[in-house]
PDB file of C-alpha atoms in Angstrom:
ATOM      1  CA  ARG W 191      10.932 -26.167  37.684  1.00  0.00           C
ATOM      2  CA  VAL W 192      11.470 -24.964  34.106  1.00  0.00           C
ATOM      3  CA  THR W 193      12.964 -28.320  33.047  1.00  0.00           C
ATOM      4  CA  PHE W 194      10.030 -30.185  34.610  1.00  0.00           C
ATOM      5  CA  ASP W 195       7.518 -27.970  32.795  1.00  0.00           C
ATOM      6  CA  GLN W 196       9.345 -28.423  29.486  1.00  0.00           C
ATOM      7  CA  THR W 197       9.389 -32.215  29.878  1.00  0.00           C
ATOM      8  CA  ALA W 198       5.678 -32.271  30.694  1.00  0.00           C
ATOM      9  CA  GLU W 199       4.920 -30.091  27.672  1.00  0.00           C
ATOM     10  CA  ASP W 200       7.034 -32.340  25.429  1.00  0.00           C
ATOM     11  CA  ASP W 201       5.098 -35.369  26.681  1.00  0.00           C
ATOM     12  CA  LYS W 202       1.830 -33.667  25.771  1.00  0.00           C
ATOM     13  CA  VAL W 203       3.094 -32.923  22.263  1.00  0.00           C
ATOM     14  CA  ARG W 204       4.250 -36.525  21.767  1.00  0.00           C
ATOM     15  CA  GLN W 205       0.931 -37.887  23.031  1.00  0.00           C
ATOM     16  CA  PHE W 206      -0.998 -35.596  20.702  1.00  0.00           C
ATOM     17  CA  LEU W 207       1.077 -36.659  17.682  1.00  0.00           C
ATOM     18  CA  ILE W 208       0.662 -40.348  18.547  1.00  0.00           C
ATOM     19  CA  GLU W 209      -3.093 -40.025  18.922  1.00  0.00           C
ATOM     20  CA  ARG W 210      -3.307 -38.291  15.532  1.00  0.00           C
ATOM     21  CA  ASN W 211      -1.222 -41.036  13.866  1.00  0.00           C
ATOM     22  CA  VAL W 212       1.459 -38.609  12.750  1.00  0.00           C
ATOM     23  CA  SER W 213       4.367 -40.327  10.994  1.00  0.00           C
ATOM     24  CA  MET W 214       7.591 -40.975  12.912  1.00  0.00           C
ATOM     25  CA  ASP W 215       9.594 -38.738  10.583  1.00  0.00           C
ATOM     26  CA  LEU W 216       7.243 -35.793  11.044  1.00  0.00           C
ATOM     27  CA  LYS W 217       7.144 -36.338  14.818  1.00  0.00           C
ATOM     28  CA  ARG W 218      10.930 -36.090  14.958  1.00  0.00           C
ATOM     29  CA  ARG W 219      10.868 -32.905  12.901  1.00  0.00           C
ATOM     30  CA  VAL W 220       8.190 -31.323  15.104  1.00  0.00           C
ATOM     31  CA  MET W 221      10.063 -32.141  18.332  1.00  0.00           C
ATOM     32  CA  HIS W 222      13.309 -30.857  16.845  1.00  0.00           C
ATOM     33  CA  LEU W 223      11.655 -27.580  15.863  1.00  0.00           C
ATOM     34  CA  LEU W 224      10.218 -27.127  19.362  1.00  0.00           C
ATOM     35  CA  ARG W 225      13.644 -27.706  20.933  1.00  0.00           C
ATOM     36  CA  GLN W 226      15.177 -25.153  18.576  1.00  0.00           C
ATOM     37  CA  GLU W 227      12.511 -22.639  19.525  1.00  0.00           C
ATOM     38  CA  ARG W 228      13.436 -23.042  23.200  1.00  0.00           C
ATOM     39  CA  LYS W 229      17.090 -22.445  22.301  1.00  0.00           C
ATOM     40  CA  ARG W 230      16.120 -19.317  20.375  1.00  0.00           C
ATOM     41  CA  LYS W 231      14.324 -17.910  23.415  1.00  0.00           C
ATOM     42  CA  ARG W 232      17.440 -18.477  25.522  1.00  0.00           C
ATOM     43  CA  MET W 233      19.663 -16.536  23.114  1.00  0.00           C
ATOM     44  CA  MET W 234      20.809 -12.972  23.751  1.00  0.00           C
ATOM     45  CA  MET W 235      17.864 -10.577  23.808  1.00  0.00           C
ATOM     46  CA  LYS W 236      17.438  -8.280  20.828  1.00  0.00           C
ATOM     47  CA  MET W 237      16.533  -4.625  21.158  1.00  0.00           C
ATOM     48  CA  GLU W 238      13.114  -5.267  19.599  1.00  0.00           C
ATOM     49  CA  ASP W 239      12.354  -7.631  22.513  1.00  0.00           C
ATOM     50  CA  VAL W 240      12.286  -4.648  24.907  1.00  0.00           C
ATOM     51  CA  ARG W 241       9.226  -2.519  24.170  1.00  0.00           C
ATOM     52  CA  LYS W 242      10.186   0.200  26.640  1.00  0.00           C
ATOM     53  CA  PHE W 243      13.006   1.313  24.326  1.00  0.00           C
ATOM     54  CA  SER W 244      10.368   2.909  22.115  1.00  0.00           C
ATOM     55  CA  LEU W 245       9.993   5.563  24.819  1.00  0.00           C
ATOM     56  CA  LEU W 246      13.599   6.769  24.461  1.00  0.00           C
ATOM     57  CA  SER W 247      14.411   9.980  22.611  1.00  0.00           C
ATOM     58  CA  PRO W 248      16.130   9.806  19.186  1.00  0.00           C
ATOM     59  CA  THR W 249      19.314  11.190  20.719  1.00  0.00           C
ATOM     60  CA  MET W 250      19.331   8.518  23.412  1.00  0.00           C
ATOM     61  CA  MET W 251      18.629   5.803  20.846  1.00  0.00           C
ATOM     62  CA  ARG W 252      21.613   6.923  18.766  1.00  0.00           C
ATOM     63  CA  LYS W 253      23.878   6.721  21.795  1.00  0.00           C
ATOM     64  CA  LEU W 254      22.485   3.325  22.709  1.00  0.00           C
ATOM     65  CA  HIS W 255      22.971   1.950  19.194  1.00  0.00           C
ATOM     66  CA  TRP W 256      26.541   3.246  19.122  1.00  0.00           C
ATOM     67  CA  GLU W 257      27.420   1.563  22.425  1.00  0.00           C
ATOM     68  CA  MET W 258      25.768  -1.692  21.298  1.00  0.00           C
ATOM     69  CA  TYR W 259      27.358  -1.981  17.863  1.00  0.00           C
ATOM     70  CA  GLU W 260      30.664  -0.109  18.143  1.00  0.00           C
ATOM     71  CA  PRO W 261      32.605  -3.031  19.708  1.00  0.00           C
ATOM     72  CA  ILE W 262      31.350  -5.362  16.957  1.00  0.00           C
ATOM     73  CA  LEU W 263      31.661  -3.179  13.850  1.00  0.00           C
ATOM     74  CA  THR W 264      35.111  -1.795  14.693  1.00  0.00           C
ATOM     75  CA  SER W 265      36.664  -5.212  14.187  1.00  0.00           C
ATOM     76  CA  HIS W 266      36.714  -4.018  10.568  1.00  0.00           C
ATOM     77  CA  PRO W 267      39.584  -1.529   9.926  1.00  0.00           C
ATOM     78  CA  LEU W 268      37.603   0.968   7.851  1.00  0.00           C
ATOM     79  CA  LEU W 269      34.780   1.158  10.382  1.00  0.00           C
ATOM     80  CA  TYR W 270      37.364   1.444  13.168  1.00  0.00           C
ATOM     81  CA  HIS W 271      38.775   4.455  11.283  1.00  0.00           C
ATOM     82  CA  PHE W 272      35.323   6.017  10.966  1.00  0.00           C
ATOM     83  CA  ASP W 273      34.654   5.539  14.674  1.00  0.00           C
ATOM     84  CA  ASN W 274      37.864   7.360  15.572  1.00  0.00           C
ATOM     85  CA  GLU W 275      37.957  10.073  12.893  1.00  0.00           C
ATOM     86  CA  PHE W 276      34.282  10.609  12.047  1.00  0.00           C
ATOM     87  CA  ARG W 277      32.422   9.709  15.236  1.00  0.00           C
ATOM     88  CA  SER W 278      29.176  11.523  14.389  1.00  0.00           C
ATOM     89  CA  PHE W 279      28.967   9.730  11.037  1.00  0.00           C
ATOM     90  CA  PHE W 280      29.747   6.350  12.599  1.00  0.00           C
ATOM     91  CA  THR W 281      27.139   6.915  15.308  1.00  0.00           C
ATOM     92  CA  GLU W 282      24.502   7.741  12.711  1.00  0.00           C
ATOM     93  CA  LEU W 283      25.517   4.640  10.761  1.00  0.00           C
ATOM     94  CA  CYS W 284      24.981   2.471  13.856  1.00  0.00           C
ATOM     95  CA  HIS W 285      21.567   4.049  14.349  1.00  0.00           C
ATOM     96  CA  ALA W 286      20.249   4.061  10.788  1.00  0.00           C
ATOM     97  CA  ALA W 287      21.903   1.178   8.931  1.00  0.00           C
ATOM     98  CA  VAL W 288      22.637  -1.566  11.488  1.00  0.00           C
ATOM     99  CA  SER W 289      20.317  -4.292  12.785  1.00  0.00           C
ATOM    100  CA  GLU W 290      20.652  -7.611  14.614  1.00  0.00           C
ATOM    101  CA  LEU W 291      19.181 -11.081  14.116  1.00  0.00           C
ATOM    102  CA  GLY W 292      19.148 -14.250  16.197  1.00  0.00           C
ATOM    103  CA  ILE W 293      19.857 -17.369  14.119  1.00  0.00           C
ATOM    104  CA  LEU W 294      19.238 -20.992  15.108  1.00  0.00           C
ATOM    105  CA  PRO W 295      21.585 -23.886  14.211  1.00  0.00           C
ATOM    106  CA  GLY W 296      21.171 -25.022  10.621  1.00  0.00           C
ATOM    107  CA  HIS W 297      19.342 -21.870   9.539  1.00  0.00           C
ATOM    108  CA  GLU W 298      20.822 -19.829   6.689  1.00  0.00           C
ATOM    109  CA  MET W 299      21.331 -16.086   6.384  1.00  0.00           C
ATOM    110  CA  PHE W 300      21.854 -16.381   2.635  1.00  0.00           C
ATOM    111  CA  GLN W 301      22.436 -18.953  -0.072  1.00  0.00           C
ATOM    112  CA  TYR W 302      24.504 -19.105  -3.230  1.00  0.00           C
ATOM    113  CA  GLY W 303      22.963 -17.065  -6.051  1.00  0.00           C
ATOM    114  CA  MET W 304      21.035 -14.593  -3.878  1.00  0.00           C
ATOM    115  CA  LYS W 305      21.554 -10.838  -4.297  1.00  0.00           C
ATOM    116  CA  ALA W 306      23.797  -9.483  -1.531  1.00  0.00           C
ATOM    117  CA  GLU W 307      22.308  -6.631   0.496  1.00  0.00           C
ATOM    118  CA  PHE W 308      24.140  -6.728   3.845  1.00  0.00           C
ATOM    119  CA  MET W 309      27.573  -7.093   5.393  1.00  0.00           C
ATOM    120  CA  TYR W 310      27.430  -9.523   8.345  1.00  0.00           C
ATOM    121  CA  PHE W 311      29.279  -9.569  11.683  1.00  0.00           C
ATOM    122  CA  VAL W 312      29.072 -12.382  14.243  1.00  0.00           C
ATOM    123  CA  ALA W 313      28.291 -10.914  17.683  1.00  0.00           C
ATOM    124  CA  ASN W 314      28.226 -14.238  19.537  1.00  0.00           C
ATOM    125  CA  GLY W 315      27.876 -17.916  18.658  1.00  0.00           C
ATOM    126  CA  GLU W 316      29.306 -19.453  15.494  1.00  0.00           C
ATOM    127  CA  MET W 317      28.453 -19.319  11.807  1.00  0.00           C
ATOM    128  CA  GLU W 318      29.856 -21.202   8.815  1.00  0.00           C
ATOM    129  CA  TYR W 319      30.481 -19.834   5.348  1.00  0.00           C
ATOM    130  CA  LYS W 320      30.675 -22.461   2.585  1.00  0.00           C
ATOM    131  CA  PRO W 321      31.813 -21.104  -0.795  1.00  0.00           C
ATOM    132  CA  VAL W 322      30.324 -22.825  -3.810  1.00  0.00           C
ATOM    133  CA  ASP W 323      32.548 -25.517  -5.310  1.00  0.00           C
ATOM    134  CA  THR W 324      33.959 -25.011  -8.809  1.00  0.00           C
ATOM    135  CA  ALA W 325      34.789 -27.418 -11.579  1.00  0.00           C
ATOM    136  CA  LEU W 326      38.469 -27.137 -10.650  1.00  0.00           C
ATOM    137  CA  TYR W 327      38.432 -27.636  -6.891  1.00  0.00           C
ATOM    138  CA  ILE W 328      36.315 -28.039  -3.743  1.00  0.00           C
ATOM    139  CA  ARG W 329      36.323 -25.011  -1.460  1.00  0.00           C
ATOM    140  CA  PRO W 330      36.355 -25.761   2.275  1.00  0.00           C
ATOM    141  CA  ALA W 331      33.852 -24.252   4.698  1.00  0.00           C
ATOM    142  CA  MET W 332      35.109 -21.406   6.906  1.00  0.00           C
ATOM    143  CA  GLU W 333      34.262 -20.933  10.588  1.00  0.00           C
ATOM    144  CA  ILE W 334      33.035 -17.391  11.323  1.00  0.00           C
ATOM    145  CA  CYS W 335      33.255 -16.550  15.031  1.00  0.00           C
ATOM    146  CA  PRO W 336      32.840 -13.290  17.016  1.00  0.00           C
ATOM    147  CA  GLY W 337      35.212 -10.618  15.738  1.00  0.00           C
ATOM    148  CA  ARG W 338      34.906 -11.755  12.117  1.00  0.00           C
ATOM    149  CA  TRP W 339      32.671 -10.688   9.241  1.00  0.00           C
ATOM    150  CA  VAL W 340      31.538 -11.849   5.798  1.00  0.00           C
ATOM    151  CA  CYS W 341      30.183 -10.288   2.612  1.00  0.00           C
ATOM    152  CA  GLU W 342      31.689  -6.820   2.489  1.00  0.00           C
ATOM    153  CA  MET W 343      31.214  -6.682  -1.281  1.00  0.00           C
ATOM    154  CA  PRO W 344      27.720  -5.075  -1.477  1.00  0.00           C
ATOM    155  CA  LEU W 345      29.065  -1.964   0.264  1.00  0.00           C
ATOM    156  CA  TRP W 346      31.116  -1.257  -2.860  1.00  0.00           C
ATOM    157  CA  MET W 347      29.451  -3.007  -5.794  1.00  0.00           C
ATOM    158  CA  ASP W 348      26.521  -5.110  -6.970  1.00  0.00           C
ATOM    159  CA  TRP W 349      27.199  -8.643  -5.797  1.00  0.00           C
ATOM    160  CA  ILE W 350      25.655 -12.109  -5.959  1.00  0.00           C
ATOM    161  CA  HIS W 351      26.452 -14.424  -3.053  1.00  0.00           C
ATOM    162  CA  GLN W 352      29.067 -17.023  -3.954  1.00  0.00           C
ATOM    163  CA  GLY W 353      28.306 -19.371  -1.071  1.00  0.00           C
ATOM    164  CA  THR W 354      26.008 -20.175   1.845  1.00  0.00           C
ATOM    165  CA  PHE W 355      26.140 -18.622   5.340  1.00  0.00           C
ATOM    166  CA  ARG W 356      24.556 -20.761   8.059  1.00  0.00           C
ATOM    167  CA  ALA W 357      24.489 -20.997  11.847  1.00  0.00           C
ATOM    168  CA  VAL W 358      26.431 -23.778  13.572  1.00  0.00           C
ATOM    169  CA  GLU W 359      25.015 -22.901  17.007  1.00  0.00           C
ATOM    170  CA  PRO W 360      22.565 -20.279  18.336  1.00  0.00           C
ATOM    171  CA  THR W 361      24.123 -17.057  17.044  1.00  0.00           C
ATOM    172  CA  MET W 362      23.515 -13.324  17.151  1.00  0.00           C
ATOM    173  CA  VAL W 363      24.407 -11.669  13.837  1.00  0.00           C
ATOM    174  CA  VAL W 364      24.764  -7.916  13.345  1.00  0.00           C
ATOM    175  CA  ARG W 365      24.230  -6.748   9.778  1.00  0.00           C
ATOM    176  CA  LEU W 366      25.159  -3.502   8.034  1.00  0.00           C
ATOM    177  CA  ASP W 367      22.705  -2.502   5.313  1.00  0.00           C
ATOM    178  CA  ALA W 368      24.682  -1.771   2.129  1.00  0.00           C
ATOM    179  CA  GLU W 369      22.165   0.690   0.677  1.00  0.00           C
ATOM    180  CA  GLY W 370      21.933   2.560   3.990  1.00  0.00           C
ATOM    181  CA  PHE W 371      25.725   2.701   4.197  1.00  0.00           C
ATOM    182  CA  ARG W 372      26.078   4.168   0.697  1.00  0.00           C
ATOM    183  CA  ARG W 373      23.283   6.649   1.286  1.00  0.00           C
ATOM    184  CA  SER W 374      24.919   7.906   4.494  1.00  0.00           C
ATOM    185  CA  VAL W 375      28.365   8.166   2.905  1.00  0.00           C
ATOM    186  CA  LYS W 376      27.174  10.156  -0.119  1.00  0.00           C
ATOM    187  CA  ALA W 377      25.993  12.959   2.168  1.00  0.00           C
ATOM    188  CA  ARG W 378      29.487  13.435   3.712  1.00  0.00           C
ATOM    189  CA  PRO W 379      32.339  14.524   1.380  1.00  0.00           C
ATOM    190  CA  ALA W 380      35.250  13.590   3.679  1.00  0.00           C
ATOM    191  CA  GLU W 381      33.874  10.143   4.422  1.00  0.00           C
ATOM    192  CA  LEU W 382      33.009   9.645   0.740  1.00  0.00           C
ATOM    193  CA  SER W 383      36.583  10.418  -0.285  1.00  0.00           C
ATOM    194  CA  THR W 384      37.901   7.856   2.196  1.00  0.00           C
ATOM    195  CA  CYS W 385      35.464   5.239   0.906  1.00  0.00           C
ATOM    196  CA  GLN W 386      36.384   5.865  -2.721  1.00  0.00           C
ATOM    197  CA  LYS W 387      40.077   5.259  -1.972  1.00  0.00           C
ATOM    198  CA  TYR W 388      39.270   2.152   0.061  1.00  0.00           C
ATOM    199  CA  ALA W 389      36.931   0.774  -2.634  1.00  0.00           C
ATOM    200  CA  VAL W 390      39.733   0.913  -5.235  1.00  0.00           C
ATOM    201  CA  LEU W 391      42.017  -1.119  -2.960  1.00  0.00           C
ATOM    202  CA  PHE W 392      39.207  -3.534  -2.135  1.00  0.00           C
ATOM    203  CA  GLU W 393      38.465  -4.180  -5.811  1.00  0.00           C
ATOM    204  CA  GLU W 394      42.165  -4.762  -6.497  1.00  0.00           C
ATOM    205  CA  ARG W 395      42.190  -7.352  -3.723  1.00  0.00           C
ATOM    206  CA  LEU W 396      39.178  -9.157  -5.226  1.00  0.00           C
ATOM    207  CA  VAL W 397      40.892  -9.252  -8.609  1.00  0.00           C
ATOM    208  CA  ALA W 398      44.088 -10.608  -7.028  1.00  0.00           C
ATOM    209  CA  ASP W 399      42.052 -13.305  -5.264  1.00  0.00           C
ATOM    210  CA  ARG W 400      40.300 -14.106  -8.564  1.00  0.00           C
ATOM    211  CA  LEU W 401      36.880 -13.243  -7.183  1.00  0.00           C
ATOM    212  CA  LEU W 402      36.217 -10.710  -9.958  1.00  0.00           C
TER     213      LEU W 402
END
């Protein structure tokens, strides 16, 4: 039934575009956009799609956010450590500094030269990160699948994106807000001390990889 309705609706769109003498190129682009929109609606639901969640108490929302994001964020070793050693802090982080976005194929989360503001985790689907090429060599694109992340740098320093991050297929991306992360950490001495030690090691790694 759904497929029949979609086909009938597509026929109406095509007929309308023909009657209005729309160019073939624009017709193809319009139909492609409509197909992508249908794919987007079939992707995993986001929390904002469920209005009833606004009725939950703040305590319940914190627990819900933790259960949603904990399996995704703890693929990163530092966040895994926070979840095990500083659970209340990690729970608050999930509640206050984490959000999710559905991305359609070909759409970009960021481009080369943009200011970095988030760390990104792939929840499902597939993304591609393409570093910018240099005068010395061409950098290959990297496949980013569930369990992997990109762009940790803004958690520890000011950073400008050095590549482009785009969806290969319909994908759900979870992002950690860098400013929210730093704000939460500053209020907790033990967690701050851990982050300061980690940040030193992280910067050393960037220098070794010639990214700084």
